[in-house]
PDB file of C-alpha atoms in Angstrom:
ATOM      1  CA  LYS Y   1     -36.833  32.015 -66.481  1.00 62.00           C
ATOM      2  CA  ASN Y   2     -37.755  31.594 -70.124  1.00 69.00           C
ATOM      3  CA  GLN Y   3     -35.189  32.845 -72.595  1.00 89.00           C
ATOM      4  CA  VAL Y   4     -37.925  34.624 -74.575  1.00 93.00           C
ATOM      5  CA  GLU Y   5     -40.257  36.859 -72.593  1.00 94.00           C
ATOM      6  CA  GLN Y   6     -43.222  38.607 -74.180  1.00 96.00           C
ATOM      7  CA  SER Y   7     -45.208  41.551 -72.889  1.00 95.00           C
ATOM      8  CA  PRO Y   8     -47.876  42.407 -72.247  1.00 96.00           C
ATOM      9  CA  GLN Y   9     -49.470  39.040 -71.590  1.00 95.00           C
ATOM     10  CA  SER Y  10     -52.739  40.348 -72.986  1.00 96.00           C
ATOM     11  CA  LEU Y  11     -53.980  43.510 -74.602  1.00 96.00           C
ATOM     12  CA  ILE Y  12     -57.362  44.987 -75.492  1.00 97.00           C
ATOM     13  CA  ILE Y  13     -57.502  47.693 -78.159  1.00 97.00           C
ATOM     14  CA  LEU Y  14     -60.196  49.434 -80.139  1.00 97.00           C
ATOM     15  CA  GLU Y  15     -60.595  48.731 -83.816  1.00 97.00           C
ATOM     16  CA  GLY Y  16     -58.564  51.147 -85.905  1.00 97.00           C
ATOM     17  CA  LYS Y  17     -55.979  51.824 -83.196  1.00 97.00           C
ATOM     18  CA  ASN Y  18     -52.304  50.860 -83.298  1.00 97.00           C
ATOM     19  CA  CYS Y  19     -50.506  48.669 -80.788  1.00 97.00           C
ATOM     20  CA  THR Y  20     -47.009  47.374 -80.104  1.00 98.00           C
ATOM     21  CA  LEU Y  21     -46.068  44.020 -78.636  1.00 98.00           C
ATOM     22  CA  GLN Y  22     -42.702  43.378 -77.031  1.00 98.00           C
ATOM     23  CA  CYS Y  23     -40.343  40.425 -77.098  1.00 97.00           C
ATOM     24  CA  ASN Y  24     -37.264  40.441 -74.850  1.00 96.00           C
ATOM     25  CA  TYR Y  25     -34.792  37.625 -75.275  1.00 94.00           C
ATOM     26  CA  THR Y  26     -31.583  36.311 -73.813  1.00 91.00           C
ATOM     27  CA  VAL Y  27     -30.938  33.756 -76.559  1.00 82.00           C
ATOM     28  CA  SER Y  28     -27.606  34.740 -78.062  1.00 80.00           C
ATOM     29  CA  PRO Y  29     -26.334  34.389 -80.647  1.00 84.00           C
ATOM     30  CA  PHE Y  30     -29.312  33.563 -82.786  1.00 85.00           C
ATOM     31  CA  SER Y  31     -29.798  33.136 -86.512  1.00 85.00           C
ATOM     32  CA  ASN Y  32     -33.349  34.437 -86.915  1.00 90.00           C
ATOM     33  CA  LEU Y  33     -36.319  35.816 -85.016  1.00 94.00           C
ATOM     34  CA  ARG Y  34     -39.825  35.112 -86.172  1.00 95.00           C
ATOM     35  CA  TRP Y  35     -43.263  36.395 -85.198  1.00 97.00           C
ATOM     36  CA  TYR Y  36     -46.231  34.060 -85.502  1.00 96.00           C
ATOM     37  CA  LYS Y  37     -49.947  34.843 -85.343  1.00 97.00           C
ATOM     38  CA  GLN Y  38     -52.146  32.186 -83.755  1.00 96.00           C
ATOM     39  CA  ASP Y  39     -55.897  32.544 -84.116  1.00 95.00           C
ATOM     40  CA  THR Y  40     -58.020  30.915 -81.424  1.00 92.00           C
ATOM     41  CA  GLY Y  41     -58.351  27.214 -82.125  1.00 89.00           C
ATOM     42  CA  ARG Y  42     -55.856  27.274 -84.992  1.00 92.00           C
ATOM     43  CA  GLY Y  43     -52.175  26.636 -85.527  1.00 93.00           C
ATOM     44  CA  PRO Y  44     -49.607  29.455 -85.673  1.00 95.00           C
ATOM     45  CA  VAL Y  45     -48.968  31.219 -88.973  1.00 95.00           C
ATOM     46  CA  SER Y  46     -45.675  32.958 -89.729  1.00 95.00           C
ATOM     47  CA  LEU Y  47     -45.927  36.753 -90.047  1.00 96.00           C
ATOM     48  CA  THR Y  48     -42.343  37.981 -90.285  1.00 95.00           C
ATOM     49  CA  ILE Y  49     -38.834  36.636 -90.038  1.00 94.00           C
ATOM     50  CA  MET Y  50     -35.664  38.644 -89.424  1.00 93.00           C
ATOM     51  CA  THR Y  51     -32.052  37.577 -89.318  1.00 90.00           C
ATOM     52  CA  PHE Y  52     -29.892  38.942 -86.513  1.00 85.00           C
ATOM     53  CA  SER Y  53     -28.551  41.621 -88.886  1.00 88.00           C
ATOM     54  CA  GLU Y  54     -31.954  43.000 -89.923  1.00 91.00           C
ATOM     55  CA  ASN Y  55     -33.678  45.861 -88.119  1.00 92.00           C
ATOM     56  CA  THR Y  56     -37.171  45.767 -89.524  1.00 95.00           C
ATOM     57  CA  LYS Y  57     -39.505  43.654 -91.597  1.00 95.00           C
ATOM     58  CA  SER Y  58     -43.055  44.401 -92.685  1.00 96.00           C
ATOM     59  CA  ASN Y  59     -45.981  42.249 -93.724  1.00 95.00           C
ATOM     60  CA  GLY Y  60     -48.955  44.442 -94.567  1.00 96.00           C
ATOM     61  CA  ARG Y  61     -50.101  46.185 -91.387  1.00 97.00           C
ATOM     62  CA  TYR Y  62     -47.604  44.208 -89.297  1.00 97.00           C
ATOM     63  CA  THR Y  63     -44.109  45.613 -88.779  1.00 97.00           C
ATOM     64  CA  ALA Y  64     -41.473  43.821 -86.737  1.00 97.00           C
ATOM     65  CA  THR Y  65     -38.345  45.540 -85.466  1.00 97.00           C
ATOM     66  CA  LEU Y  66     -35.210  44.129 -83.933  1.00 95.00           C
ATOM     67  CA  ASP Y  67     -32.672  45.807 -81.664  1.00 93.00           C
ATOM     68  CA  ALA Y  68     -29.799  43.405 -81.130  1.00 89.00           C
ATOM     69  CA  ASP Y  69     -28.102  45.756 -78.652  1.00 90.00           C
ATOM     70  CA  THR Y  70     -30.989  45.738 -76.206  1.00 93.00           C
ATOM     71  CA  LYS Y  71     -32.072  42.219 -77.201  1.00 92.00           C
ATOM     72  CA  GLN Y  72     -35.593  43.367 -77.956  1.00 95.00           C
ATOM     73  CA  SER Y  73     -38.007  42.854 -80.796  1.00 97.00           C
ATOM     74  CA  SER Y  74     -41.361  44.487 -81.225  1.00 98.00           C
ATOM     75  CA  LEU Y  75     -44.360  43.811 -83.417  1.00 98.00           C
ATOM     76  CA  HIS Y  76     -46.380  46.855 -84.384  1.00 98.00           C
ATOM     77  CA  ILE Y  77     -49.928  46.456 -85.632  1.00 97.00           C
ATOM     78  CA  THR Y  78     -51.246  49.444 -87.553  1.00 97.00           C
ATOM     79  CA  ALA Y  79     -54.934  50.324 -87.877  1.00 97.00           C
ATOM     80  CA  SER Y  80     -56.059  47.191 -86.078  1.00 97.00           C
ATOM     81  CA  GLN Y  81     -58.930  45.129 -87.415  1.00 97.00           C
ATOM     82  CA  LEU Y  82     -61.217  42.679 -85.644  1.00 97.00           C
ATOM     83  CA  SER Y  83     -59.389  39.852 -87.434  1.00 97.00           C
ATOM     84  CA  ASP Y  84     -56.178  40.848 -85.649  1.00 97.00           C
ATOM     85  CA  SER Y  85     -57.609  39.310 -82.462  1.00 97.00           C
ATOM     86  CA  ALA Y  86     -55.184  36.452 -81.839  1.00 97.00           C
ATOM     87  CA  SER Y  87     -52.087  35.432 -79.929  1.00 96.00           C
ATOM     88  CA  TYR Y  88     -48.761  36.677 -81.256  1.00 98.00           C
ATOM     89  CA  ILE Y  89     -45.741  34.530 -80.568  1.00 96.00           C
ATOM     90  CA  CYS Y  90     -42.074  35.473 -80.782  1.00 96.00           C
ATOM     91  CA  VAL Y  91     -39.662  32.646 -81.683  1.00 94.00           C
ATOM     92  CA  LEU Y  92     -35.881  32.629 -81.837  1.00 93.00           C
ATOM     93  CA  HIS Y  93     -33.722  30.136 -83.660  1.00 89.00           C
ATOM     94  CA  LYS Y  94     -30.379  29.498 -82.037  1.00 84.00           C
ATOM     95  CA  ALA Y  95     -27.935  28.109 -84.571  1.00 77.00           C
ATOM     96  CA  ALA Y  96     -25.762  26.457 -81.932  1.00 75.00           C
ATOM     97  CA  GLY Y  97     -27.702  23.389 -80.968  1.00 74.00           C
ATOM     98  CA  ASN Y  98     -30.296  24.055 -83.677  1.00 77.00           C
ATOM     99  CA  LYS Y  99     -32.942  25.066 -81.154  1.00 83.00           C
ATOM    100  CA  LEU Y 100     -36.161  26.993 -81.383  1.00 88.00           C
ATOM    101  CA  THR Y 101     -37.232  28.949 -78.291  1.00 90.00           C
ATOM    102  CA  PHE Y 102     -40.813  30.174 -78.129  1.00 91.00           C
ATOM    103  CA  GLY Y 103     -42.211  33.026 -76.098  1.00 93.00           C
ATOM    104  CA  GLY Y 104     -45.495  32.559 -74.272  1.00 92.00           C
ATOM    105  CA  GLY Y 105     -47.310  34.934 -76.601  1.00 95.00           C
ATOM    106  CA  THR Y 106     -49.363  38.099 -76.236  1.00 97.00           C
ATOM    107  CA  ARG Y 107     -53.125  37.726 -76.547  1.00 96.00           C
ATOM    108  CA  VAL Y 108     -54.625  40.645 -78.442  1.00 98.00           C
ATOM    109  CA  LEU Y 109     -58.334  41.388 -78.455  1.00 98.00           C
ATOM    110  CA  VAL Y 110     -59.570  44.016 -80.881  1.00 97.00           C
ATOM    111  CA  LYS Y 111     -62.966  45.448 -79.950  1.00 97.00           C
ATOM    112  CA  PRO Y 112     -65.295  47.334 -82.269  1.00 95.00           C
TER     113      PRO Y 112
ATOM    114  CA  ASP C   1     -56.841  22.290-100.168  1.00 63.00           C
ATOM    115  CA  THR C   2     -53.098  22.208 -99.612  1.00 65.00           C
ATOM    116  CA  ALA C   3     -52.529  22.053 -95.916  1.00 92.00           C
ATOM    117  CA  VAL C   4     -51.450  20.237 -92.817  1.00 96.00           C
ATOM    118  CA  SER C   5     -54.321  18.254 -91.358  1.00 96.00           C
ATOM    119  CA  GLN C   6     -54.666  16.473 -88.034  1.00 96.00           C
ATOM    120  CA  THR C   7     -57.158  13.992 -86.641  1.00 96.00           C
ATOM    121  CA  PRO C   8     -58.897  13.959 -84.312  1.00 96.00           C
ATOM    122  CA  LYS C   9     -59.498  17.607 -83.474  1.00 95.00           C
ATOM    123  CA  TYR C  10     -60.615  16.743 -79.956  1.00 96.00           C
ATOM    124  CA  LEU C  11     -59.675  13.760 -77.825  1.00 97.00           C
ATOM    125  CA  VAL C  12     -61.036  13.083 -74.353  1.00 97.00           C
ATOM    126  CA  THR C  13     -59.811   9.937 -72.661  1.00 97.00           C
ATOM    127  CA  GLN C  14     -59.140   8.296 -69.329  1.00 97.00           C
ATOM    128  CA  MET C  15     -55.791   8.098 -67.587  1.00 97.00           C
ATOM    129  CA  GLY C  16     -53.873   4.980 -68.524  1.00 97.00           C
ATOM    130  CA  ASN C  17     -55.336   4.648 -72.010  1.00 97.00           C
ATOM    131  CA  ASP C  18     -53.320   4.539 -75.226  1.00 97.00           C
ATOM    132  CA  LYS C  19     -54.223   6.937 -78.038  1.00 97.00           C
ATOM    133  CA  SER C  20     -52.935   8.049 -81.436  1.00 97.00           C
ATOM    134  CA  ILE C  21     -53.042  11.352 -83.281  1.00 97.00           C
ATOM    135  CA  LYS C  22     -52.600  11.418 -87.033  1.00 97.00           C
ATOM    136  CA  CYS C  23     -51.042  14.108 -89.189  1.00 97.00           C
ATOM    137  CA  GLU C  24     -50.857  14.480 -92.943  1.00 97.00           C
ATOM    138  CA  GLN C  25     -49.398  17.198 -95.148  1.00 96.00           C
ATOM    139  CA  ASN C  26     -49.977  17.561 -98.873  1.00 95.00           C
ATOM    140  CA  LEU C  27     -47.521  20.414 -99.315  1.00 94.00           C
ATOM    141  CA  GLY C  28     -44.767  18.150-100.591  1.00 93.00           C
ATOM    142  CA  HIS C  29     -42.564  19.096 -97.626  1.00 94.00           C
ATOM    143  CA  ASP C  30     -39.649  16.952 -96.490  1.00 93.00           C
ATOM    144  CA  THR C  31     -39.825  17.641 -92.750  1.00 93.00           C
ATOM    145  CA  MET C  32     -42.592  17.205 -90.200  1.00 95.00           C
ATOM    146  CA  TYR C  33     -42.810  18.099 -86.527  1.00 94.00           C
ATOM    147  CA  TRP C  34     -44.845  17.499 -83.404  1.00 95.00           C
ATOM    148  CA  TYR C  35     -45.295  20.271 -80.848  1.00 95.00           C
ATOM    149  CA  LYS C  36     -47.014  20.401 -77.468  1.00 95.00           C
ATOM    150  CA  GLN C  37     -48.720  23.634 -76.372  1.00 94.00           C
ATOM    151  CA  ASP C  38     -49.402  23.695 -72.667  1.00 88.00           C
ATOM    152  CA  SER C  39     -52.029  25.636 -70.730  1.00 83.00           C
ATOM    153  CA  LYS C  40     -49.709  28.641 -70.553  1.00 80.00           C
ATOM    154  CA  LYS C  41     -49.555  28.628 -74.356  1.00 81.00           C
ATOM    155  CA  PHE C  42     -45.852  27.815 -74.595  1.00 87.00           C
ATOM    156  CA  LEU C  43     -45.057  25.758 -77.672  1.00 91.00           C
ATOM    157  CA  LYS C  44     -42.399  23.089 -77.243  1.00 91.00           C
ATOM    158  CA  ILE C  45     -41.037  20.913 -79.987  1.00 92.00           C
ATOM    159  CA  MET C  46     -41.226  17.201 -79.325  1.00 93.00           C
ATOM    160  CA  PHE C  47     -40.062  15.453 -82.482  1.00 90.00           C
ATOM    161  CA  SER C  48     -38.995  16.149 -86.030  1.00 90.00           C
ATOM    162  CA  TYR C  49     -38.762  13.789 -88.982  1.00 89.00           C
ATOM    163  CA  ASN C  50     -37.030  14.444 -92.271  1.00 88.00           C
ATOM    164  CA  ASN C  51     -37.965  12.037 -95.059  1.00 84.00           C
ATOM    165  CA  LYS C  52     -39.182   9.479 -92.532  1.00 81.00           C
ATOM    166  CA  GLU C  53     -36.040   9.724 -90.405  1.00 84.00           C
ATOM    167  CA  LEU C  54     -36.031  11.046 -86.857  1.00 85.00           C
ATOM    168  CA  ILE C  55     -33.839  14.147 -86.637  1.00 83.00           C
ATOM    169  CA  ILE C  56     -35.039  15.847 -83.450  1.00 81.00           C
ATOM    170  CA  ASN C  57     -36.094  14.046 -80.305  1.00 78.00           C
ATOM    171  CA  GLU C  58     -36.430  16.417 -77.387  1.00 80.00           C
ATOM    172  CA  THR C  59     -36.683  15.250 -73.813  1.00 77.00           C
ATOM    173  CA  VAL C  60     -40.029  13.569 -74.084  1.00 86.00           C
ATOM    174  CA  PRO C  61     -41.213  10.566 -72.055  1.00 89.00           C
ATOM    175  CA  ASN C  62     -40.807   7.353 -74.001  1.00 90.00           C
ATOM    176  CA  ARG C  63     -44.569   6.873 -73.673  1.00 95.00           C
ATOM    177  CA  PHE C  64     -44.657   9.127 -76.735  1.00 94.00           C
ATOM    178  CA  SER C  65     -43.687   7.366 -79.944  1.00 93.00           C
ATOM    179  CA  PRO C  66     -43.808   9.068 -83.322  1.00 92.00           C
ATOM    180  CA  LYS C  67     -44.169   7.049 -86.505  1.00 92.00           C
ATOM    181  CA  SER C  68     -43.633   8.242 -90.055  1.00 92.00           C
ATOM    182  CA  PRO C  69     -44.860   5.727 -92.648  1.00 91.00           C
ATOM    183  CA  ASP C  70     -43.924   8.145 -95.444  1.00 91.00           C
ATOM    184  CA  LYS C  71     -42.787  11.738 -95.670  1.00 89.00           C
ATOM    185  CA  ALA C  72     -46.368  13.024 -95.911  1.00 94.00           C
ATOM    186  CA  HIS C  73     -47.471  11.456 -92.641  1.00 95.00           C
ATOM    187  CA  LEU C  74     -46.291  11.720 -89.052  1.00 95.00           C
ATOM    188  CA  ASN C  75     -48.399  10.066 -86.397  1.00 95.00           C
ATOM    189  CA  LEU C  76     -48.036  10.322 -82.645  1.00 96.00           C
ATOM    190  CA  HIS C  77     -48.866   7.423 -80.367  1.00 96.00           C
ATOM    191  CA  ILE C  78     -49.127   7.972 -76.637  1.00 96.00           C
ATOM    192  CA  ASN C  79     -49.116   5.072 -74.182  1.00 96.00           C
ATOM    193  CA  SER C  80     -50.416   5.092 -70.613  1.00 97.00           C
ATOM    194  CA  LEU C  81     -51.816   8.606 -70.780  1.00 96.00           C
ATOM    195  CA  GLU C  82     -51.300  10.823 -67.729  1.00 96.00           C
ATOM    196  CA  LEU C  83     -53.123  13.930 -66.547  1.00 95.00           C
ATOM    197  CA  GLY C  84     -50.110  16.085 -67.475  1.00 93.00           C
ATOM    198  CA  ASP C  85     -50.411  15.021 -71.086  1.00 95.00           C
ATOM    199  CA  SER C  86     -53.491  17.218 -71.417  1.00 96.00           C
ATOM    200  CA  ALA C  87     -52.522  19.904 -73.925  1.00 96.00           C
ATOM    201  CA  VAL C  88     -52.930  20.925 -77.536  1.00 96.00           C
ATOM    202  CA  TYR C  89     -50.693  18.982 -79.900  1.00 97.00           C
ATOM    203  CA  PHE C  90     -49.698  20.616 -83.163  1.00 97.00           C
ATOM    204  CA  CYS C  91     -48.243  18.981 -86.214  1.00 97.00           C
ATOM    205  CA  ALA C  92     -46.211  21.118 -88.610  1.00 96.00           C
ATOM    206  CA  SER C  93     -44.194  20.719 -91.782  1.00 95.00           C
ATOM    207  CA  SER C  94     -41.444  22.606 -93.592  1.00 94.00           C
ATOM    208  CA  GLN C  95     -39.941  22.424 -97.043  1.00 92.00           C
ATOM    209  CA  GLY C  96     -36.377  21.508 -96.180  1.00 83.00           C
ATOM    210  CA  GLY C  97     -34.605  19.849 -93.320  1.00 77.00           C
ATOM    211  CA  THR C  98     -33.703  22.803 -91.116  1.00 80.00           C
ATOM    212  CA  ILE C  99     -35.789  23.777 -88.132  1.00 81.00           C
ATOM    213  CA  GLN C 100     -35.389  27.498 -88.822  1.00 82.00           C
ATOM    214  CA  GLU C 101     -37.393  27.320 -92.036  1.00 86.00           C
ATOM    215  CA  THR C 102     -40.977  28.515 -92.188  1.00 90.00           C
ATOM    216  CA  GLN C 103     -43.175  25.874 -90.654  1.00 93.00           C
ATOM    217  CA  TYR C 104     -46.809  25.331 -91.583  1.00 95.00           C
ATOM    218  CA  PHE C 105     -48.946  24.211 -88.684  1.00 96.00           C
ATOM    219  CA  GLY C 106     -51.993  22.007 -88.530  1.00 96.00           C
ATOM    220  CA  PRO C 107     -55.135  23.050 -86.619  1.00 95.00           C
ATOM    221  CA  GLY C 108     -54.122  21.193 -83.455  1.00 96.00           C
ATOM    222  CA  THR C 109     -55.518  18.256 -81.477  1.00 97.00           C
ATOM    223  CA  ARG C 110     -56.954  19.128 -78.088  1.00 96.00           C
ATOM    224  CA  LEU C 111     -56.219  16.258 -75.724  1.00 97.00           C
ATOM    225  CA  LEU C 112     -57.907  16.079 -72.346  1.00 96.00           C
ATOM    226  CA  VAL C 113     -56.934  13.275 -69.995  1.00 96.00           C
ATOM    227  CA  LEU C 114     -59.394  12.650 -67.168  1.00 96.00           C
TER     228      LEU C 114
END
């Protein structure tokens, strides 16, 4: 079982609507948690990064939250746009061993 | 354009062949990486070089050999290609030498082994 599990696997939403993606992890302790956006046919681009002591971080219409007690992070997309159609990947950095663990991503499709 | 670039974008080849993928970054970064993204979209780090020196070498078959002629380039050579090598390979770079720093990814090389 992967140490970083993302849900849902895929999501279809209408333009203008909000959505929330989940990332559940067992990696502990970790130094930071990052969300990447990967457009189809492109490399991932960093959206937000949070240390283990941070609860929330925003980047425009993207807001990431972190609950260290439940070992969950979420990425909230507000007022979705067609350009938000992409995969969103959750990544944890574990200081011990200097390892990055990637989730499998959530594929979001925004329809007009 | 300042970026991480990879060539080729697509690579279709027969089993048993040897192929190379090239990566260049003009961001002035010290560290470069190679990742493999499988069909289930999981990204896994393969190698990392800092100023031409290998600093991360995950469990990767020794058919894969990275080469860094200078800190702006990190090439990946694959010998005796196998069907399971089919994947998208991403190159990335970061400013400093720690893996937790923001990494900037190239567009990927789609490798299909027939």
